[in-house]
Amino acid sequence: MRGFFSFLFIGVFFALLQSSVLPLFLSPNFRPNLILLLILYLGLSENLSRALIAGLLLGAIQDSFCGSSLGLYVSVYLIIILATRVLTEQLNIESPPLLLLLIAGGTLLLNLLIGFYLTLFAESASVLHILLPAIPAQLFTNLCFAAILLFLLLRVQRFFGYRSGLAGLIYQSKQHGA
């Protein structure tokens, strides 16, 4: 349970960083979605009920900090967690390159779902014209920040000991989060 609250604390920190600090230094196309990285990691390392509850809370946090449509990120993150869980049953998630590939797929799925929801429910066709050109830059930025975070996590893991159940990290059992 302590790990669950630490994920929520990190999510609030990422939301504050993403909504107030990063806009000062990075252009809109080159801002990483740090909460998406955490959501994907939760989908890999936590059990399904904890991951869904954390996805619900982190989506609500992102909706309140950064979003314009209430409930948009909640529904998108829940779908991403479910898709991640379906994929992890078929793949070996102990590989850090596979984790980066999953982040690339999660970024694409996030943008497609947001574009679909806003086009369908907001009745504005111009949303896709804004989202589609920004996908390559956001994909590159998310992958760079994920690689940096993974590198730092692997370095810090040596000092605090190895914990089973952390996706993309060494000394993990095959039964991740189950």
XYZ file of N, CA, C and O in Angstrom:
712
model
N 0.817 -1.192 0.000
C 0.000 0.000 0.000
C 0.865 1.263 0.000
O 0.478 2.270 -0.558
N 2.039 1.169 0.638
C 2.937 2.302 0.668
C 3.406 2.655 -0.743
O 3.545 3.824 -1.092
N 3.628 1.632 -1.569
C 4.026 1.861 -2.951
C 2.936 2.561 -3.752
O 3.218 3.397 -4.607
N 1.679 2.226 -3.453
C 0.553 2.846 -4.145
C 0.506 4.343 -3.859
O 0.337 5.160 -4.764
N 0.667 4.722 -2.589
C 0.658 6.139 -2.236
C 1.891 6.860 -2.761
O 1.824 8.047 -3.082
N 2.997 6.159 -2.858
C 4.176 6.801 -3.448
C 3.954 7.067 -4.932
O 4.400 8.098 -5.450
N 3.251 6.160 -5.631
C 2.917 6.414 -7.031
C 1.994 7.628 -7.157
O 2.148 8.435 -8.070
N 1.041 7.772 -6.252
C 0.153 8.934 -6.291
C 0.910 10.226 -5.987
O 0.672 11.260 -6.613
N 1.823 10.175 -5.038
C 2.640 11.342 -4.726
C 3.500 11.737 -5.925
O 3.606 12.924 -6.267
N 4.096 10.750 -6.571
C 4.901 11.024 -7.769
C 4.009 11.587 -8.874
O 4.411 12.494 -9.604
N 2.784 11.082 -8.987
C 1.848 11.589 -9.990
C 1.482 13.043 -9.762
O 1.413 13.831 -10.713
N 1.254 13.429 -8.512
C 0.960 14.832 -8.207
C 2.182 15.696 -8.514
O 2.060 16.792 -9.081
N 3.362 15.204 -8.161
C 4.590 15.939 -8.468
C 4.756 16.098 -9.980
O 5.094 17.189 -10.462
N 4.507 15.014 -10.738
C 4.606 15.090 -12.199
C 3.578 16.061 -12.778
O 3.868 16.776 -13.727
N 2.361 16.080 -12.216
C 1.331 17.008 -12.706
C 1.741 18.451 -12.461
O 1.558 19.310 -13.330
N 2.290 18.733 -11.285
C 2.763 20.090 -11.004
C 3.924 20.464 -11.914
O 3.978 21.579 -12.442
N 4.835 19.537 -12.106
C 5.973 19.781 -12.980
C 5.523 20.015 -14.420
O 5.991 20.933 -15.093
N 4.589 19.195 -14.859
C 4.101 19.250 -16.239
C 3.253 20.485 -16.511
O 3.256 21.011 -17.621
N 2.541 20.967 -15.506
C 1.641 22.099 -15.747
C 2.240 23.447 -15.399
O 1.780 24.463 -15.919
N 3.262 23.485 -14.549
C 3.772 24.797 -14.156
C 5.251 25.014 -14.445
O 5.644 26.131 -14.752
N 6.097 24.005 -14.379
C 7.531 24.204 -14.565
C 7.952 23.987 -16.018
O 8.654 24.822 -16.603
N 7.549 22.887 -16.608
C 7.969 22.576 -17.977
C 7.497 23.591 -19.020
O 8.229 23.842 -19.975
N 6.312 24.201 -18.880
C 5.936 25.225 -19.866
C 6.860 26.444 -19.892
O 6.907 27.158 -20.890
N 7.601 26.661 -18.823
C 8.539 27.784 -18.797
C 9.773 27.531 -19.659
O 10.400 28.467 -20.145
N 10.113 26.250 -19.840
C 11.353 25.914 -20.517
C 11.174 25.234 -21.872
O 12.077 25.284 -22.703
N 10.054 24.574 -22.092
C 9.860 23.792 -23.314
C 8.664 24.299 -24.107
O 7.665 24.740 -23.531
N 8.765 24.195 -25.423
C 7.635 24.576 -26.273
C 6.531 23.525 -26.143
O 6.792 22.397 -25.711
N 5.298 23.862 -26.510
C 4.188 22.918 -26.324
C 4.385 21.563 -27.011
O 3.943 20.546 -26.484
N 5.032 21.529 -28.156
C 5.222 20.255 -28.840
C 6.285 19.382 -28.188
O 6.303 18.176 -28.399
N 7.178 19.973 -27.411
C 8.277 19.214 -26.823
C 8.156 19.062 -25.314
O 9.148 18.916 -24.620
N 6.937 19.054 -24.809
C 6.699 18.788 -23.396
C 6.316 17.319 -23.235
O 5.371 16.857 -23.861
N 7.006 16.614 -22.365
C 6.642 15.204 -22.170
C 5.380 15.084 -21.322
O 5.062 15.955 -20.516
N 4.667 14.006 -21.527
C 3.518 13.697 -20.687
C 4.006 12.737 -19.614
O 4.015 11.521 -19.790
N 4.453 13.290 -18.501
C 5.049 12.496 -17.437
C 4.037 11.586 -16.762
O 4.382 10.488 -16.318
N 2.797 12.022 -16.698
C 1.773 11.184 -16.081
C 1.498 9.961 -16.951
O 1.258 8.871 -16.430
N 1.580 10.100 -18.264
C 1.428 8.943 -19.145
C 2.526 7.919 -18.870
O 2.250 6.711 -18.831
N 3.745 8.387 -18.666
C 4.840 7.468 -18.352
C 4.565 6.717 -17.053
O 4.800 5.508 -16.955
N 4.038 7.429 -16.069
C 3.703 6.786 -14.800
C 2.532 5.825 -14.955
O 2.541 4.739 -14.366
N 1.558 6.181 -15.752
C 0.401 5.314 -15.978
C 0.838 4.005 -16.649
O 0.402 2.918 -16.261
N 1.690 4.109 -17.642
C 2.181 2.904 -18.310
C 2.981 2.042 -17.347
O 2.861 0.817 -17.344
N 3.772 2.659 -16.518
C 4.552 1.910 -15.542
C 3.651 1.255 -14.502
O 3.886 0.124 -14.084
N 2.604 1.950 -14.086
C 1.632 1.361 -13.157
C 0.920 0.166 -13.783
O 0.664 -0.828 -13.119
N 0.581 0.295 -15.064
C -0.071 -0.808 -15.760
C 0.795 -2.053 -15.831
O 0.294 -3.169 -15.876
N 2.094 -1.852 -15.811
C 3.014 -2.984 -15.863
C 3.331 -3.564 -14.493
O 3.460 -4.775 -14.346
N 3.470 -2.717 -13.489
C 4.029 -3.191 -12.235
C 3.015 -3.426 -11.114
O 3.301 -4.179 -10.199
N 1.864 -2.813 -11.160
C 0.863 -2.989 -10.108
C -0.197 -3.999 -10.546
O -0.338 -4.285 -11.724
N -0.951 -4.511 -9.576
C -2.053 -5.383 -9.969
C -3.163 -4.536 -10.592
O -3.141 -3.312 -10.497
N -4.119 -5.174 -11.224
C -5.096 -4.469 -12.049
C -5.951 -3.499 -11.239
O -6.175 -2.363 -11.663
N -6.416 -3.904 -10.061
C -7.294 -3.017 -9.295
C -6.547 -1.765 -8.827
O -7.074 -0.659 -8.920
N -5.324 -1.924 -8.343
C -4.551 -0.753 -7.925
C -4.207 0.140 -9.110
O -4.225 1.363 -9.000
N -3.875 -0.473 -10.226
C -3.534 0.315 -11.416
C -4.745 1.105 -11.901
O -4.614 2.267 -12.297
N -5.927 0.499 -11.879
C -7.128 1.214 -12.324
C -7.494 2.353 -11.377
O -7.877 3.435 -11.825
N -7.370 2.117 -10.075
C -7.671 3.183 -9.114
C -6.669 4.323 -9.259
O -7.042 5.501 -9.275
N -5.395 3.975 -9.394
C -4.377 5.010 -9.582
C -4.581 5.740 -10.910
O -4.407 6.959 -10.979
N -4.956 5.017 -11.967
C -5.240 5.648 -13.250
C -6.417 6.604 -13.164
O -6.396 7.689 -13.749
N -7.428 6.207 -12.420
C -8.591 7.069 -12.214
C -8.190 8.340 -11.472
O -8.543 9.453 -11.882
N -7.433 8.198 -10.402
C -7.024 9.367 -9.620
C -6.040 10.251 -10.379
O -6.157 11.482 -10.359
N -5.072 9.644 -11.058
C -4.100 10.442 -11.808
C -4.740 11.125 -13.012
O -4.368 12.247 -13.366
N -5.712 10.469 -13.636
C -6.446 11.113 -14.723
C -7.252 12.304 -14.226
O -7.308 13.347 -14.878
N -7.856 12.145 -13.051
C -8.599 13.268 -12.466
C -7.664 14.408 -12.085
O -7.997 15.583 -12.252
N -6.480 14.066 -11.597
C -5.495 15.105 -11.266
C -5.069 15.837 -12.529
O -4.998 17.066 -12.549
N -4.794 15.091 -13.600
C -4.382 15.760 -14.838
C -5.525 16.573 -15.433
O -5.294 17.640 -15.984
N -6.742 16.085 -15.327
C -7.892 16.871 -15.798
C -8.018 18.177 -15.029
O -8.324 19.224 -15.609
N -7.781 18.129 -13.733
C -7.944 19.342 -12.944
C -6.762 20.303 -13.099
O -6.943 21.505 -13.063
N -5.546 19.784 -13.288
C -4.376 20.645 -13.432
C -4.203 21.156 -14.858
O -3.894 22.314 -15.070
N -4.332 20.258 -15.832
C -3.923 20.591 -17.203
C -5.041 20.482 -18.223
O -4.873 20.938 -19.346
N -6.125 19.860 -17.900
C -7.122 19.562 -18.918
C -8.195 20.610 -19.031
O -8.445 21.395 -18.125
N -8.836 20.607 -20.178
C -9.947 21.522 -20.383
C -11.286 20.795 -20.342
O -12.309 21.403 -20.092
N -11.269 19.496 -20.589
C -12.491 18.689 -20.566
C -12.418 17.724 -19.393
O -11.545 16.854 -19.351
N -13.314 17.884 -18.447
C -13.304 17.042 -17.259
C -13.676 15.604 -17.618
O -14.678 15.368 -18.286
N -12.858 14.657 -17.233
C -13.102 13.250 -17.492
C -12.397 12.719 -18.716
O -12.400 11.514 -18.951
N -11.787 13.574 -19.501
C -11.108 13.142 -20.720
C -9.921 12.235 -20.401
O -9.832 11.113 -20.893
N -9.018 12.703 -19.560
C -7.829 11.919 -19.244
C -8.163 10.712 -18.368
O -7.464 9.702 -18.414
N -9.211 10.797 -17.575
C -9.625 9.650 -16.769
C -9.966 8.478 -17.675
O -9.465 7.365 -17.499
N -10.813 8.709 -18.661
C -11.216 7.621 -19.552
C -10.064 7.149 -20.427
O -9.907 5.947 -20.660
N -9.231 8.070 -20.884
C -8.104 7.681 -21.737
C -7.106 6.844 -20.945
O -6.620 5.808 -21.429
N -6.802 7.238 -19.719
C -5.831 6.489 -18.919
C -6.358 5.115 -18.515
O -5.587 4.159 -18.434
N -7.642 5.013 -18.267
C -8.202 3.697 -17.951
C -8.093 2.754 -19.151
O -7.769 1.576 -18.996
N -8.345 3.262 -20.337
C -8.197 2.436 -21.549
C -6.741 2.055 -21.753
O -6.433 0.905 -22.112
N -5.823 2.965 -21.506
C -4.399 2.665 -21.684
C -3.939 1.609 -20.679
O -3.165 0.710 -21.027
N -4.416 1.691 -19.441
C -4.048 0.672 -18.453
C -4.573 -0.695 -18.866
O -3.855 -1.703 -18.787
N -5.809 -0.751 -19.330
C -6.368 -2.036 -19.761
C -5.617 -2.592 -20.975
O -5.344 -3.794 -21.048
N -5.268 -1.735 -21.916
C -4.497 -2.185 -23.081
C -3.109 -2.653 -22.675
O -2.592 -3.646 -23.215
N -2.501 -1.975 -21.719
C -1.186 -2.380 -21.221
C -1.259 -3.744 -20.561
O -0.388 -4.596 -20.769
N -2.279 -3.969 -19.770
C -2.420 -5.271 -19.095
C -2.642 -6.402 -20.093
O -2.137 -7.498 -19.901
N -3.387 -6.136 -21.147
C -3.594 -7.163 -22.167
C -2.270 -7.493 -22.866
O -1.958 -8.660 -23.106
N -1.482 -6.466 -23.165
C -0.198 -6.693 -23.823
C 0.816 -7.391 -22.924
O 1.614 -8.191 -23.396
N 0.799 -7.090 -21.633
C 1.796 -7.673 -20.749
C 1.588 -9.163 -20.521
O 2.517 -9.848 -20.113
N 0.404 -9.640 -20.773
C 0.180 -11.086 -20.671
C 0.895 -11.832 -21.791
O 1.216 -13.002 -21.644
N 1.150 -11.153 -22.902
C 1.758 -11.789 -24.067
C 3.242 -11.492 -24.220
O 3.924 -12.167 -24.971
N 3.753 -10.435 -23.550
C 5.119 -9.981 -23.777
C 5.976 -10.153 -22.531
O 5.476 -10.231 -21.417
N 7.284 -10.166 -22.728
C 8.249 -10.195 -21.637
C 8.558 -8.759 -21.243
O 9.301 -8.069 -21.930
N 8.013 -8.316 -20.138
C 8.144 -6.904 -19.768
C 9.420 -6.623 -19.002
O 9.629 -5.512 -18.541
N 10.279 -7.605 -18.837
C 11.525 -7.382 -18.116
C 12.559 -6.667 -18.965
O 13.621 -6.333 -18.491
N 12.267 -6.404 -20.210
C 13.209 -5.779 -21.120
C 13.008 -4.266 -21.153
O 11.929 -3.796 -21.514
N 14.044 -3.477 -20.813
C 13.907 -2.018 -20.893
C 13.615 -1.504 -22.313
O 12.830 -0.568 -22.454
N 14.204 -2.075 -23.391
C 13.805 -1.591 -24.722
C 12.327 -1.832 -25.036
O 11.691 -1.023 -25.693
N 11.780 -2.935 -24.521
C 10.355 -3.191 -24.724
C 9.512 -2.179 -23.946
O 8.454 -1.762 -24.416
N 10.004 -1.755 -22.808
C 9.312 -0.710 -22.044
C 9.269 0.586 -22.850
O 8.247 1.270 -22.896
N 10.366 0.924 -23.508
C 10.385 2.131 -24.346
C 9.460 1.984 -25.554
O 8.804 2.946 -25.964
N 9.388 0.793 -26.118
C 8.459 0.558 -27.226
C 7.010 0.678 -26.751
O 6.159 1.215 -27.466
N 6.741 0.212 -25.552
C 5.401 0.346 -24.987
C 5.064 1.816 -24.740
O 3.922 2.232 -24.926
N 6.034 2.611 -24.358
C 5.810 4.050 -24.167
C 5.488 4.720 -25.494
O 4.620 5.589 -25.570
N 6.167 4.296 -26.551
C 5.859 4.843 -27.879
C 4.425 4.486 -28.283
O 3.673 5.342 -28.762
N 4.029 3.249 -28.067
C 2.660 2.844 -28.376
C 1.640 3.551 -27.500
O 0.556 3.930 -27.968
N 1.962 3.759 -26.229
C 1.064 4.474 -25.324
C 0.888 5.932 -25.717
O -0.201 6.485 -25.611
N 1.969 6.543 -26.202
C 1.880 7.935 -26.660
C 0.977 8.042 -27.883
O 0.145 8.948 -27.974
N 1.138 7.109 -28.810
C 0.283 7.115 -29.997
C -1.176 6.863 -29.628
O -2.081 7.539 -30.131
N -1.403 5.895 -28.743
C -2.770 5.590 -28.324
C -3.395 6.770 -27.584
O -4.576 7.082 -27.791
N -2.624 7.440 -26.739
C -3.127 8.617 -26.020
C -3.581 9.697 -26.985
O -4.688 10.227 -26.871
N -2.760 10.008 -27.963
C -3.117 11.061 -28.921
C -4.306 10.663 -29.787
O -5.167 11.497 -30.075
N -4.364 9.418 -30.198
C -5.504 8.971 -31.009
C -6.805 8.985 -30.210
O -7.847 9.405 -30.721
N -6.753 8.544 -28.946
C -7.966 8.555 -28.125
C -8.419 9.975 -27.798
O -9.616 10.271 -27.841
N -7.481 10.863 -27.493
C -7.861 12.250 -27.214
C -8.454 12.890 -28.463
O -9.465 13.586 -28.393
N -7.839 12.653 -29.611
C -8.383 13.183 -30.856
C -9.762 12.631 -31.155
O -10.667 13.369 -31.569
N -9.951 11.331 -30.926
C -11.250 10.714 -31.167
C -12.314 11.274 -30.234
O -13.401 11.653 -30.673
N -11.997 11.338 -28.936
C -12.973 11.844 -27.964
C -13.326 13.303 -28.210
O -14.488 13.686 -28.142
N -12.329 14.126 -28.478
C -12.625 15.549 -28.688
C -13.364 15.789 -30.001
O -14.197 16.681 -30.087
N -13.061 14.999 -31.017
C -13.784 15.134 -32.281
C -15.224 14.661 -32.133
O -16.150 15.287 -32.636
N -15.401 13.562 -31.408
C -16.734 12.991 -31.258
C -17.617 13.803 -30.314
O -18.764 14.106 -30.633
N -17.071 14.182 -29.160
C -17.900 14.805 -28.139
C -17.846 16.331 -28.144
O -18.776 16.978 -27.695
N -16.758 16.924 -28.610
C -16.662 18.380 -28.603
C -17.121 18.992 -29.917
O -17.218 20.195 -30.030
N -17.365 18.157 -30.908
C -17.838 18.595 -32.216
C -16.937 19.661 -32.824
O -17.393 20.666 -33.353
N -15.649 19.437 -32.744
C -14.700 20.347 -33.381
C -13.755 19.523 -34.243
O -12.990 18.723 -33.741
N -13.822 19.720 -35.516
C -13.014 18.939 -36.452
C -11.569 19.404 -36.486
O -10.700 18.710 -36.979
N -11.292 20.581 -35.962
C -9.934 21.119 -36.023
C -8.986 20.475 -35.022
O -7.795 20.739 -35.055
N -9.490 19.647 -34.125
C -8.652 19.012 -33.109
C -7.617 18.097 -33.754
O -6.448 18.106 -33.378
N -8.024 17.327 -34.731
C -7.086 16.408 -35.377
C -6.006 17.149 -36.156
O -4.875 16.670 -36.258
N -6.319 18.300 -36.679
C -5.317 19.094 -37.399
C -4.257 19.645 -36.442
O -3.153 19.957 -36.872
N -4.603 19.754 -35.180
C -3.641 20.209 -34.177
C -2.842 19.033 -33.623
O -1.631 19.117 -33.441
N -3.521 17.915 -33.338
C -2.865 16.776 -32.697
C -1.927 16.005 -33.616
O -0.848 15.595 -33.192
N -2.320 15.772 -34.846
C -1.529 14.910 -35.726
C -0.126 15.433 -36.011
O 0.833 14.659 -35.953
N 0.077 16.725 -36.318
C 1.457 17.183 -36.543
C 2.322 17.163 -35.282
O 3.542 17.120 -35.370
N 1.714 17.198 -34.102
C 2.477 17.237 -32.852
C 2.887 15.849 -32.370
O 3.706 15.743 -31.456
N 2.355 14.788 -32.962
C 2.644 13.431 -32.480
C 4.127 13.073 -32.576
O 4.682 12.551 -31.610
N 4.831 13.314 -33.685
C 6.253 12.924 -33.720
C 7.110 13.615 -32.660
O 7.959 12.976 -32.030
N 6.872 14.898 -32.426
C 7.656 15.607 -31.417
C 7.345 15.092 -30.015
O 8.252 14.907 -29.197
N 6.069 14.831 -29.747
C 5.712 14.316 -28.435
C 6.225 12.892 -28.244
O 6.655 12.531 -27.151
N 6.208 12.109 -29.289
C 6.744 10.750 -29.219
C 8.236 10.777 -28.899
O 8.705 10.048 -28.018
N 8.968 11.630 -29.586
C 10.404 11.764 -29.340
C 10.674 12.235 -27.914
O 11.546 11.692 -27.216
N 9.925 13.223 -27.454
C 10.133 13.767 -26.113
C 9.790 12.748 -25.037
O 10.534 12.601 -24.061
N 8.679 12.038 -25.193
C 8.315 11.021 -24.207
C 9.362 9.916 -24.142
O 9.697 9.433 -23.062
N 9.875 9.502 -25.300
C 10.897 8.454 -25.305
C 12.195 8.940 -24.662
O 12.838 8.188 -23.924
N 12.581 10.168 -24.919
C 13.807 10.704 -24.303
C 13.658 10.805 -22.789
O 14.553 10.388 -22.042
N 12.550 11.351 -22.319
C 12.349 11.470 -20.880
C 12.193 10.102 -20.232
O 12.661 9.894 -19.112
N 11.556 9.157 -20.907
C 11.420 7.804 -20.356
C 12.783 7.129 -20.256
O 13.068 6.440 -19.269
N 13.637 7.315 -21.253
C 14.980 6.730 -21.201
C 15.785 7.339 -20.063
O 16.497 6.631 -19.346
N 15.657 8.649 -19.857
C 16.360 9.310 -18.753
C 15.836 8.805 -17.408
O 16.621 8.483 -16.504
N 14.515 8.724 -17.259
C 13.939 8.237 -16.004
C 14.306 6.785 -15.743
O 14.578 6.400 -14.599
N 14.320 5.959 -16.785
C 14.694 4.556 -16.634
C 16.160 4.429 -16.224
O 16.503 3.630 -15.351
N 17.020 5.236 -16.827
C 18.433 5.232 -16.468
C 18.615 5.635 -15.009
O 19.361 5.000 -14.250
N 17.930 6.696 -14.582
C 18.032 7.143 -13.190
C 17.466 6.115 -12.224
O 18.027 5.880 -11.145
N 16.372 5.479 -12.602
C 15.765 4.468 -11.749
C 16.672 3.254 -11.598
O 16.778 2.684 -10.506
N 17.345 2.866 -12.667
C 18.284 1.754 -12.578
C 19.482 2.107 -11.694
O 20.012 1.246 -10.995
N 19.920 3.355 -11.724
C 21.030 3.791 -10.866
C 20.603 3.854 -9.400
O 21.351 3.452 -8.518
N 19.424 4.375 -9.133
C 18.937 4.501 -7.764
C 18.591 3.135 -7.183
O 18.738 2.907 -5.982
N 18.185 2.212 -8.021
C 17.786 0.883 -7.569
C 18.944 0.170 -6.869
O 18.719 -0.594 -5.941
N 20.156 0.432 -7.262
C 21.317 -0.204 -6.624
C 21.447 0.201 -5.156
O 21.880 -0.591 -4.328
N 21.081 1.437 -4.834
C 21.244 1.930 -3.470
C 20.137 1.468 -2.536
O 20.350 1.316 -1.342
N 18.933 1.257 -3.066
C 17.794 0.899 -2.229
C 17.442 -0.576 -2.297
O 16.488 -1.001 -1.677
N 18.158 -1.340 -3.062
C 17.889 -2.763 -3.169
C 16.913 -3.052 -4.291
O 16.218 -2.173 -4.787
N 16.883 -4.289 -4.685
C 16.032 -4.725 -5.781
C 14.686 -5.162 -5.250
O 14.600 -5.844 -4.240
N 13.656 -4.764 -5.934
C 12.296 -5.134 -5.559
C 11.660 -5.836 -6.736
O 11.687 -5.336 -7.853
N 11.095 -6.995 -6.498
C 10.437 -7.692 -7.601
C 9.153 -6.971 -7.956
O 8.537 -6.314 -7.123
N 8.752 -7.067 -9.191
C 7.510 -6.465 -9.636
C 7.678 -5.116 -10.297
O 6.699 -4.477 -10.612
N 8.907 -4.653 -10.483
C 9.112 -3.383 -11.168
C 9.399 -3.650 -12.631
O 10.417 -4.235 -12.976
N 8.524 -3.220 -13.474
C 8.637 -3.497 -14.905
C 9.842 -2.802 -15.504
O 10.156 -1.677 -15.173
N 10.504 -3.499 -16.418
C 11.636 -2.928 -17.117
C 12.922 -2.936 -16.323
O 13.945 -2.500 -16.801
N 12.874 -3.434 -15.091
C 14.053 -3.432 -14.249
C 14.504 -4.857 -13.980
O 13.739 -5.809 -14.099
N 15.751 -4.999 -13.590
C 16.313 -6.327 -13.394
C 15.795 -6.972 -12.117
O 15.266 -6.303 -11.238
N 15.937 -8.272 -12.031
C 15.514 -9.103 -10.914
C 14.016 -9.022 -10.669
O 13.552 -8.815 -9.580
N 13.273 -9.208 -11.696
C 11.817 -9.193 -11.590
C 11.292 -10.580 -11.912
O 11.786 -11.261 -12.772
N 10.260 -10.955 -11.223
C 9.653 -12.240 -11.501
C 8.706 -12.114 -12.689
O 8.314 -11.031 -13.079
N 8.333 -13.246 -13.243
C 7.428 -13.242 -14.391
C 6.009 -12.866 -13.966
O 5.233 -12.367 -14.751
N 5.659 -13.116 -12.714
C 4.331 -12.783 -12.210
C 4.320 -11.354 -11.685
O 4.359 -11.092 -10.506
N 4.314 -10.387 -12.598
C 4.372 -8.975 -12.235
C 3.036 -8.504 -11.692
O 2.041 -8.573 -12.364
N 3.054 -8.060 -10.473
C 1.877 -7.425 -9.889
C 0.679 -8.314 -9.679
O -0.368 -7.850 -9.302
N 0.780 -9.611 -9.930
C -0.389 -10.482 -9.796
C -0.517 -11.054 -8.419
O 0.300 -11.043 -7.614
